Short mmCIF file of C-alpha atoms and ligand atoms in Angstrom, two decimals:
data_model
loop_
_atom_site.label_atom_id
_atom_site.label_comp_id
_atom_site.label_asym_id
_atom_site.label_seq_id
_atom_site.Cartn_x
_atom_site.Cartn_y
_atom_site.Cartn_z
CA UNK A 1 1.51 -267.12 -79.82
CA UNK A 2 0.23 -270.29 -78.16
CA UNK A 3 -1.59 -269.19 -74.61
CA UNK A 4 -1.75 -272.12 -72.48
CA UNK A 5 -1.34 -270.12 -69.23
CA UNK A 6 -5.04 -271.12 -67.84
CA UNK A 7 -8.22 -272.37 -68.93
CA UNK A 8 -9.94 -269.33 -67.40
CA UNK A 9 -8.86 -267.78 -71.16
CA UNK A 10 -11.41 -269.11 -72.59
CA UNK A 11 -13.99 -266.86 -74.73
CA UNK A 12 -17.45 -266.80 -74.99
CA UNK A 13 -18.75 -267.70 -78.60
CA UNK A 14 -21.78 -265.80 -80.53
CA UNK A 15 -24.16 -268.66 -79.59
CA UNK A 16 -23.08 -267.69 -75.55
CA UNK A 17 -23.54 -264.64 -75.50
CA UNK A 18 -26.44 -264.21 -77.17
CA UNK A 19 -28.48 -266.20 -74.28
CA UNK A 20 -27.38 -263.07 -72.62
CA UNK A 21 -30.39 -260.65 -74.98
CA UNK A 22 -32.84 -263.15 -73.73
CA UNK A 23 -32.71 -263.90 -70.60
CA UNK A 24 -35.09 -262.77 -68.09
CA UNK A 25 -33.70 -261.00 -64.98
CA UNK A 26 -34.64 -259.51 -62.10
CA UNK A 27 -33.05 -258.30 -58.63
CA UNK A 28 -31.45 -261.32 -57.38
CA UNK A 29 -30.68 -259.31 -53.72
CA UNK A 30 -34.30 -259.57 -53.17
CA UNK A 31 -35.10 -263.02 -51.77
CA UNK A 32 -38.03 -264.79 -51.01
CA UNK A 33 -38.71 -268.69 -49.61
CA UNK A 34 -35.36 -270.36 -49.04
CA UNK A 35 -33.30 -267.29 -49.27
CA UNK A 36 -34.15 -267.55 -53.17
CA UNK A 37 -33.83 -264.18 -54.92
CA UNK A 38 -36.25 -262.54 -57.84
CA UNK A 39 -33.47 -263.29 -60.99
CA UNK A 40 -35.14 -266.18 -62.66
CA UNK A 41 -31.80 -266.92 -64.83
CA UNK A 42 -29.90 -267.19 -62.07
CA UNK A 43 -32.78 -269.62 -60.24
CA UNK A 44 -32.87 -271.77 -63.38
CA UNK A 45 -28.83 -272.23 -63.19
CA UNK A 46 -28.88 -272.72 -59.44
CA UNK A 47 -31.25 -275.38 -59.84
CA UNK A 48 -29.21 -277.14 -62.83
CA UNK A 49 -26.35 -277.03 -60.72
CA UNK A 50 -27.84 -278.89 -57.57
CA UNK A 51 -29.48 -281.31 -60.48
CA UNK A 52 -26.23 -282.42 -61.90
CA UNK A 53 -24.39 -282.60 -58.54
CA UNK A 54 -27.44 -284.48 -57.45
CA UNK A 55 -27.85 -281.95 -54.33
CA UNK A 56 -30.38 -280.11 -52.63
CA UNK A 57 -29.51 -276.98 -54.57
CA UNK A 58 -26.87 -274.71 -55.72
CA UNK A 59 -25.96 -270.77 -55.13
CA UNK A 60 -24.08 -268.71 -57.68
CA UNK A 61 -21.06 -267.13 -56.85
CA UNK A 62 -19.31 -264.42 -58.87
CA UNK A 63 -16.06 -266.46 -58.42
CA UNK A 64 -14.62 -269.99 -57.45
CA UNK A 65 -12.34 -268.07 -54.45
CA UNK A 66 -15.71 -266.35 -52.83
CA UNK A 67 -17.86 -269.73 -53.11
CA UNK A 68 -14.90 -271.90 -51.84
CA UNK A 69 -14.66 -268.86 -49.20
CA UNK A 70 -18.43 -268.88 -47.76
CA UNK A 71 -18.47 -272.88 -48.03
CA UNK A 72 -15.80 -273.17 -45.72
CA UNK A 73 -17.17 -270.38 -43.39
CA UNK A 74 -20.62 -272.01 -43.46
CA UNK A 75 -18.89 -275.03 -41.40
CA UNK A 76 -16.33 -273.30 -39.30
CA UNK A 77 -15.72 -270.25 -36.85
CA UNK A 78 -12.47 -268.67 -36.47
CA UNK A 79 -9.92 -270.87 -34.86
CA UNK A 80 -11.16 -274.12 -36.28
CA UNK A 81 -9.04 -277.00 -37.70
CA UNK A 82 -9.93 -277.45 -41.41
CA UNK A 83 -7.87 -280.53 -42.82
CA UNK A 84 -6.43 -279.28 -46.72
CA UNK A 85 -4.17 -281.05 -49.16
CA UNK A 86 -0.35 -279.41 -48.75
CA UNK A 87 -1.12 -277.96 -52.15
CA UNK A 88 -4.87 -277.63 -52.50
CA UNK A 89 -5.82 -274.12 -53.92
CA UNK A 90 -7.74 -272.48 -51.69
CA UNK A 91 -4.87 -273.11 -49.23
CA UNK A 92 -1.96 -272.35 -51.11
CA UNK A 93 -3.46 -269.56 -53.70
CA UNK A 94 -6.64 -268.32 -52.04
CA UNK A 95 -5.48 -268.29 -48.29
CA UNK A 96 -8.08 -265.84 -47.01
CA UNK A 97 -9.95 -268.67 -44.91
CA UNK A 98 -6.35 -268.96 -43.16
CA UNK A 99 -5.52 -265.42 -43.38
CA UNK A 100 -5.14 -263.63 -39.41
CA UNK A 101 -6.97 -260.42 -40.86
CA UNK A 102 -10.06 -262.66 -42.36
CA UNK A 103 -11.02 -266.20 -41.88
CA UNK A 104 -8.48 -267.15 -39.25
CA UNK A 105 -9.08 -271.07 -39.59
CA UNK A 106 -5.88 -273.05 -38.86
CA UNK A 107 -5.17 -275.12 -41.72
CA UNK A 108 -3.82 -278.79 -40.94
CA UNK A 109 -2.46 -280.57 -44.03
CA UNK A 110 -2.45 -283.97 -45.35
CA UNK A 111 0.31 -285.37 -48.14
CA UNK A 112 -1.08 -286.67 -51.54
CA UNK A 113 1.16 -289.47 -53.20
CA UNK A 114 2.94 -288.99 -56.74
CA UNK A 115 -0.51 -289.39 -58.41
CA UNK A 116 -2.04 -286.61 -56.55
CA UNK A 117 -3.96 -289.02 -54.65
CA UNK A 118 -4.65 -288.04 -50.86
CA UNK A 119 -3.11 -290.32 -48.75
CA UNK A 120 -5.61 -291.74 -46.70
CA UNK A 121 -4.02 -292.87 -43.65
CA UNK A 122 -2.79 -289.32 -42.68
CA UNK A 123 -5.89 -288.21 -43.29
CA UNK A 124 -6.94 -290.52 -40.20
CA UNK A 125 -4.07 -289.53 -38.55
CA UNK A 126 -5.08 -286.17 -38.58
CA UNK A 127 -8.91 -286.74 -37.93
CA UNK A 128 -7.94 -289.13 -34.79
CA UNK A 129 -5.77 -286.16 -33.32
CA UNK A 130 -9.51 -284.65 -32.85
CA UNK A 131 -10.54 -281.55 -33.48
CA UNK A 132 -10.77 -281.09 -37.13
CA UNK A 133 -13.89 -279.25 -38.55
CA UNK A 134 -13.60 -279.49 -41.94
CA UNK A 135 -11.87 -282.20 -44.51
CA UNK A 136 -11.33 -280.12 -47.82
CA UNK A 137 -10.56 -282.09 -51.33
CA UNK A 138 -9.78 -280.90 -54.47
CA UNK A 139 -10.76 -282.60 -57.84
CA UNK A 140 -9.20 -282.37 -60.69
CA UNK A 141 -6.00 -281.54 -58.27
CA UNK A 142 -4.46 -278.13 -60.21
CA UNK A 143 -0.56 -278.25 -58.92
CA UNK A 144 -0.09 -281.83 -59.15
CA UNK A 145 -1.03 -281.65 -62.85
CA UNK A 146 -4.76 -281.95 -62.99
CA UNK A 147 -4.67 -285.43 -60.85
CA UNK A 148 -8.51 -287.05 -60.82
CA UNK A 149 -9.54 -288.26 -57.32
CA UNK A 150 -11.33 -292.16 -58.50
CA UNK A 151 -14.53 -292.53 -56.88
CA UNK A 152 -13.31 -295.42 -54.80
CA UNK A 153 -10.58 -292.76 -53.00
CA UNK A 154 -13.59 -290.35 -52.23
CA UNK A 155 -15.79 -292.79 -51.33
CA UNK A 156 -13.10 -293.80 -48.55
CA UNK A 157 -12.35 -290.33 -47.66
CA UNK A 158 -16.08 -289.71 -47.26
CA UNK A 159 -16.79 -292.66 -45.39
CA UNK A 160 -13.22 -291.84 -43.12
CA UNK A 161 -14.63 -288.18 -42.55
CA UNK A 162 -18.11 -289.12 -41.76
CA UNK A 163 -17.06 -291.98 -39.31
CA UNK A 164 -15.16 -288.55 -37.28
CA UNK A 165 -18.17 -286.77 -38.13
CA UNK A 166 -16.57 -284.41 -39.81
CA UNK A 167 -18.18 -282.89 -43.69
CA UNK A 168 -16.19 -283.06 -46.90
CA UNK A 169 -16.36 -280.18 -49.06
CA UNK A 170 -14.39 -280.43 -52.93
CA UNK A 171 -13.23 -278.03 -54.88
CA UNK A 172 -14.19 -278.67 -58.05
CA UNK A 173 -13.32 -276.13 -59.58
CA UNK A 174 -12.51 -278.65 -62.83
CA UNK A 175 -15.18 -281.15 -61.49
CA UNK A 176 -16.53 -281.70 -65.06
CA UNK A 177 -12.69 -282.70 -66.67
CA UNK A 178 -12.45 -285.10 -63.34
CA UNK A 179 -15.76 -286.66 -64.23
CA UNK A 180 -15.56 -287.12 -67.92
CA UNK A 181 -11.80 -288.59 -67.20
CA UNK A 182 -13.37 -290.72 -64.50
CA UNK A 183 -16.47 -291.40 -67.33
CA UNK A 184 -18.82 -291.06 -64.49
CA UNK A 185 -21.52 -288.51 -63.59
CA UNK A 186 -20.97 -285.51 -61.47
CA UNK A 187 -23.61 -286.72 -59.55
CA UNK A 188 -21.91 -289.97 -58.28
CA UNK A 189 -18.88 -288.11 -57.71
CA UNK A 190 -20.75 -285.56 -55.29
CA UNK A 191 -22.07 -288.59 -53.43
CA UNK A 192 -18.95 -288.41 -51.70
CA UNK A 193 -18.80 -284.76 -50.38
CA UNK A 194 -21.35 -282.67 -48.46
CA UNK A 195 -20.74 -279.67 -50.50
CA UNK A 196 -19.38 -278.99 -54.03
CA UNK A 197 -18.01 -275.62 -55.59
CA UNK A 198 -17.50 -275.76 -59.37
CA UNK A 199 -16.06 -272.87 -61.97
CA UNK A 200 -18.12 -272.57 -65.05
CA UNK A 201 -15.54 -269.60 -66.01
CA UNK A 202 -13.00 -272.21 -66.66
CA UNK A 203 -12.99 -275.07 -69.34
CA UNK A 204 -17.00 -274.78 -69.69
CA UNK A 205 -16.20 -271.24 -71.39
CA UNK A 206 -18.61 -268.92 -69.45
CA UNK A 207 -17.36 -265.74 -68.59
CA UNK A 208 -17.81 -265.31 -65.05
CA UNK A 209 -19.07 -267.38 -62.00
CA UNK A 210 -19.04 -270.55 -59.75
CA UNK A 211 -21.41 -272.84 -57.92
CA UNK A 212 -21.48 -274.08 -54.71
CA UNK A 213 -23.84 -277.05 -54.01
CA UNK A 214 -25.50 -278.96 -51.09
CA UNK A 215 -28.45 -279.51 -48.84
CA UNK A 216 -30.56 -277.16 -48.22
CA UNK A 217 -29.15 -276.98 -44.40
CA UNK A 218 -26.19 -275.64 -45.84
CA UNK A 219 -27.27 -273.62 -48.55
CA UNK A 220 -29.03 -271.21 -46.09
CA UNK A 221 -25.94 -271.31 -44.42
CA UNK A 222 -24.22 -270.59 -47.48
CA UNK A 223 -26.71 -268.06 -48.64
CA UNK A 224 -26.08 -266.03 -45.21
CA UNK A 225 -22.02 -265.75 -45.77
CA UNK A 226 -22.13 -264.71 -49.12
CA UNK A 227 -24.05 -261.85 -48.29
CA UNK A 228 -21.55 -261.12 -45.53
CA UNK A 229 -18.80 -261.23 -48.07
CA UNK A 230 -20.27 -259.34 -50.03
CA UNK A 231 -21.09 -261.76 -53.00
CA UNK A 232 -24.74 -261.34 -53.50
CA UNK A 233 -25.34 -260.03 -57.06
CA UNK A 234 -28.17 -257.94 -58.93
CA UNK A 235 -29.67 -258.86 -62.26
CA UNK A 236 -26.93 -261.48 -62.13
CA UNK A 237 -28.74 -263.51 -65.04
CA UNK A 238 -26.59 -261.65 -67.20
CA UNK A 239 -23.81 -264.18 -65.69
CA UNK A 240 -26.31 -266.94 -65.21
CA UNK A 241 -27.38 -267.11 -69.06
CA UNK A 242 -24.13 -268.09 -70.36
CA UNK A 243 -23.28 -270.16 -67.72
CA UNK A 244 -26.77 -272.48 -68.61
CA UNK A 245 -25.24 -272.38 -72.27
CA UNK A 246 -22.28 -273.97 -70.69
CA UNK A 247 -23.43 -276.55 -68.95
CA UNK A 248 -25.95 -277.76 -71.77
CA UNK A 249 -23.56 -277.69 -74.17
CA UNK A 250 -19.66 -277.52 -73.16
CA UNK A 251 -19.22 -280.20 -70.83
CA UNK A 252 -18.64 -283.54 -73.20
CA UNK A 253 -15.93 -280.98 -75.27
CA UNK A 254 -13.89 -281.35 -72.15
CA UNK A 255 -13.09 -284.48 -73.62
CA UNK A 256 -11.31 -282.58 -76.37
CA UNK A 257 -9.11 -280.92 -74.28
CA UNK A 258 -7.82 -284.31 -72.62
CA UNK A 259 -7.22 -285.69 -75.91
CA UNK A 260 -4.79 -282.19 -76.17
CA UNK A 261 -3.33 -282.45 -73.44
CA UNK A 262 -2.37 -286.05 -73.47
CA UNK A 263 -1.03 -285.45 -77.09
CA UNK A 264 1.61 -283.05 -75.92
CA UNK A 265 2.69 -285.27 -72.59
CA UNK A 266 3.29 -287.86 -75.32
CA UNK A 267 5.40 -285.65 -77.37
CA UNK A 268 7.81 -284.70 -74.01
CA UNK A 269 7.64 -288.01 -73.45
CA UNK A 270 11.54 -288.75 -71.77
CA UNK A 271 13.28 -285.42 -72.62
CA UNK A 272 16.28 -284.81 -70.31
CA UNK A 273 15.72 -282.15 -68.15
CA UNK A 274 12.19 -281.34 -68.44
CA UNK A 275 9.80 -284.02 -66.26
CA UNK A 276 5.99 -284.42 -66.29
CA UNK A 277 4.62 -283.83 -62.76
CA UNK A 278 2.08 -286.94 -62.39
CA UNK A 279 0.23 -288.19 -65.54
CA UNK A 280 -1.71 -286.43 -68.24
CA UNK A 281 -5.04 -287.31 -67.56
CA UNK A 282 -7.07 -284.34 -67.46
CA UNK A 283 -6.18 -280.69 -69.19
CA UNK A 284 -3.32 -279.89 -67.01
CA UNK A 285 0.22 -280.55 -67.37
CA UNK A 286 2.78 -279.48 -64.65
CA UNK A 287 6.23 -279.96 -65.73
CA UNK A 288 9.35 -279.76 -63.05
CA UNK A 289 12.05 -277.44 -64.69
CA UNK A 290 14.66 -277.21 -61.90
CA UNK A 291 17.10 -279.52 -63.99
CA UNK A 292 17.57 -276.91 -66.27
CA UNK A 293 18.77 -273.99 -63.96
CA UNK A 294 16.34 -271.87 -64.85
CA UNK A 295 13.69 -270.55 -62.39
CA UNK A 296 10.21 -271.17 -63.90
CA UNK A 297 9.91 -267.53 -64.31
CA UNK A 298 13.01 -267.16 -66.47
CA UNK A 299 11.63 -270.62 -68.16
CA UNK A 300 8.40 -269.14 -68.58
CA UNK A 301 9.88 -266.34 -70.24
CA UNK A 302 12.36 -268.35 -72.71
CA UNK A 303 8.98 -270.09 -73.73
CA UNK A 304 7.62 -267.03 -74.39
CA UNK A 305 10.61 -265.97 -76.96
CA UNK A 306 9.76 -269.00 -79.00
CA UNK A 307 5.84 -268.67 -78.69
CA UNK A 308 4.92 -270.12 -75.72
CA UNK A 309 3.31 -268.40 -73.26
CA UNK A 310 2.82 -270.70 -69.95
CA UNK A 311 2.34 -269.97 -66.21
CA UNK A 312 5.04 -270.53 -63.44
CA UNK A 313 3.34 -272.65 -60.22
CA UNK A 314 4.55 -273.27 -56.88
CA UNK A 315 8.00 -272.12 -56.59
CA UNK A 316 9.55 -274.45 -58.96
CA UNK A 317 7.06 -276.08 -61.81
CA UNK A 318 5.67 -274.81 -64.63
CA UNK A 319 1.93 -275.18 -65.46
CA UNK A 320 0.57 -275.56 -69.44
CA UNK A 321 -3.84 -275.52 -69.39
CA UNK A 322 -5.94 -276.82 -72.50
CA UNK A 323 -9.13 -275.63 -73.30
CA UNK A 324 -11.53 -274.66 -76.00
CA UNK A 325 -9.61 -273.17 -78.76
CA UNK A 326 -6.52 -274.48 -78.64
CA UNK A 327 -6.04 -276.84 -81.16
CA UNK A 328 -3.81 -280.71 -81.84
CA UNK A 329 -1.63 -278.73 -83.99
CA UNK A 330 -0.99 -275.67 -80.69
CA UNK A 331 -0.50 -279.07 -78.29
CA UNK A 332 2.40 -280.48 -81.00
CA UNK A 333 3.74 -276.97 -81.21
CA UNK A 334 4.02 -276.45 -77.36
CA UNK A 335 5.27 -279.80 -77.12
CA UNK A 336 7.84 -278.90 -80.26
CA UNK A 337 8.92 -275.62 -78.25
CA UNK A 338 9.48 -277.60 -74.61
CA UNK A 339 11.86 -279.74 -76.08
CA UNK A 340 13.74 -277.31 -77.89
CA UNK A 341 14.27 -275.78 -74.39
CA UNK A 342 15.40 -279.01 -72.97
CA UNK A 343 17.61 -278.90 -75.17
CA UNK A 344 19.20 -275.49 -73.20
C1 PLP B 401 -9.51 -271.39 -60.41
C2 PLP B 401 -9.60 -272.21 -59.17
C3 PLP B 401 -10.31 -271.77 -58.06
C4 PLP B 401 -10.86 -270.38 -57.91
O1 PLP B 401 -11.65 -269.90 -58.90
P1 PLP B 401 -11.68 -268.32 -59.24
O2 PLP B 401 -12.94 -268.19 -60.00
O3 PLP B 401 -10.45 -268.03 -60.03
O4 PLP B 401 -11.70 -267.57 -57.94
C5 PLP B 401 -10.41 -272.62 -56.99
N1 PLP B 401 -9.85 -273.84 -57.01
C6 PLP B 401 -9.15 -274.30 -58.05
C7 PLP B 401 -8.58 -275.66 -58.01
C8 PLP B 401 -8.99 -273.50 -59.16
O5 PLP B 401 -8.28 -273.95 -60.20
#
């Protein structure tokens, strides 16, 4: 079976989780100057975090949901207008920031064009109508197919926001696969927003955790709502440990993945009834299957009878992830087993 449901599959190797035996922990509940707690693992990641996002510094969160979550909350109140892609995660899948019982913020939406691009002159539109407390972008983009937002976009979204006075906070939750796509630093990228989350669970391999970077204004900010939500962890280095493995060591491989992905797109290259959702540029491909009458769950399962085992998205797309492990010969297969289907 060939498992391309999500990134987030990813196992830790020997050399991972062996960091884990080594690393030195302590309480990381118990804080001292800047909020910082007593887990010196966890310090050391924090501060590789903020180094490669060239911010202030970094908090860990258990997941990308909670440290998406307490970013947003360290900007808004309930009630406030926080401006979202129509199909950015933590708006579609997350949702407790907009839930009534939780973070009651009123989402306002802005369009992205076929290239999962935001489309900047809504954005103003939006930001003109007043009002808005929050602009929220997401990079790589996860339903439109793993679209990368080019530095040029975010510096004009950036620039748009600030000029309203209004922050920018990206999910970047794949913010490593956007950057090596881009072939520019995270660093430069996070120029561009005031605050950063990124997964290290995902295509960096670790088994748990997120970051969330920014300056230090924020970060105490930050620091406060996680502990509201309940996110502040104990000898947390455990987490931590692998999580520096990852980020010394996995990044450039997400190049690997790309190469994967891209191989497959080219093999479903102008089938029928099965179409490509944007371009393969990073490890994501969304394909649309409503030509073939199937729903994707009944799709999804089909693929599964011949060995594929994939995720259904949104209400009508299929979603197929790369990552470490799978292999040229899994992304031909896959690709072999989608157009068999197209075939109906
Ligand atoms: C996975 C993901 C998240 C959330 O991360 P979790 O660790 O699963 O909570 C947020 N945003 C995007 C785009 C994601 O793909």
């Amino acid at each position: 079976m060939i498992d391309l449901r999500s990134d987030t599959l990813t196992l830790p190797d020997q050399a991972m989780l062996e960091t884990i035996l080594g690393a030195k922990l302590g309480d990381d509940g118990r804080t001292h100057a800047l909020e910082r707690g007593e887990d010196q693992t966890v310090n050391e990641l924090e501060d590789l975090a903020a180094q490669i996002t060239g911010k202030e510094a970094g908090v860990l969160f258990p997941t990308g949901t909670l440290g998406n979550t307490a970013a947003v909350l360290a900007y808004c109140q309930a009630g406030d207008k926080v401006l979202v892609d129509e199909q950015q995660h933590l708006y579609i899948s997350e949702k407790v920031l907009f839930d009534y019982n939780f973070g009651q913020l009123q989402p306002v939406s802005y369009p992205h064009d076929e290239n999962g691009l935001p489309v900047l002159e809504k954005i103003e539109e939006a930001l003109k109508g007043g009002n808005i407390r929050l602009v929220c972008i997401e990079n790589t983009h996860n339903f439109t197919g793993g679209a990368c937002i080019p530095l040029k976009n975010m510096k004009e979204i950036y620039e748009l926001a600030h000029k309203y006075q209004v922050p920018v906070h990206m999910d970047g939750a794949r913010m490593f696969n956007a950057a090596i796509a881009l072939k520019v630093k995270a660093s430069e990228m996070c120029r561009y927003v005031d605050s950063v989350m990124f997964c290290i669970s995902k295509g960096l391999g670790a088994p748990v955790g997120s970051l969330v970077c920014g300056n230090q204004e924020f970060i105490l900010k930050l620091r406060e709502k996680r502990k509201l939500l309940g996110g502040v962890m104990r000898q947390a280095g455990i987490i931590a440990a692998p999580g520096l493995y990852a980020l010394r060591n996995n990044i450039e491989r997400l190049q690997e993945d790309h190469e994967h992905a891209k191989c497959a797109a080219e093999l479903i290259q102008g089938l029928k009834h099965t179409h490509m959702v944007g371009q393969a540029v990073t490890n994501i491909l969304v394909l649309d299957v409503n030509e073939l009458g199937l729903t994707p769950q009944e799709y999804c399962r089909k693929a599964e009878e011949k060995g594929l085992l994939i995720k259904p998205v949104l209400s009508d797309k299929v979603r197929l992830v790369f990552y470490k492990g799978i292999t040229k010969e899994d992304a031909a297969e896959a690709a072999r087993i989608i157009r068999e289907l197209d075939k109906r």
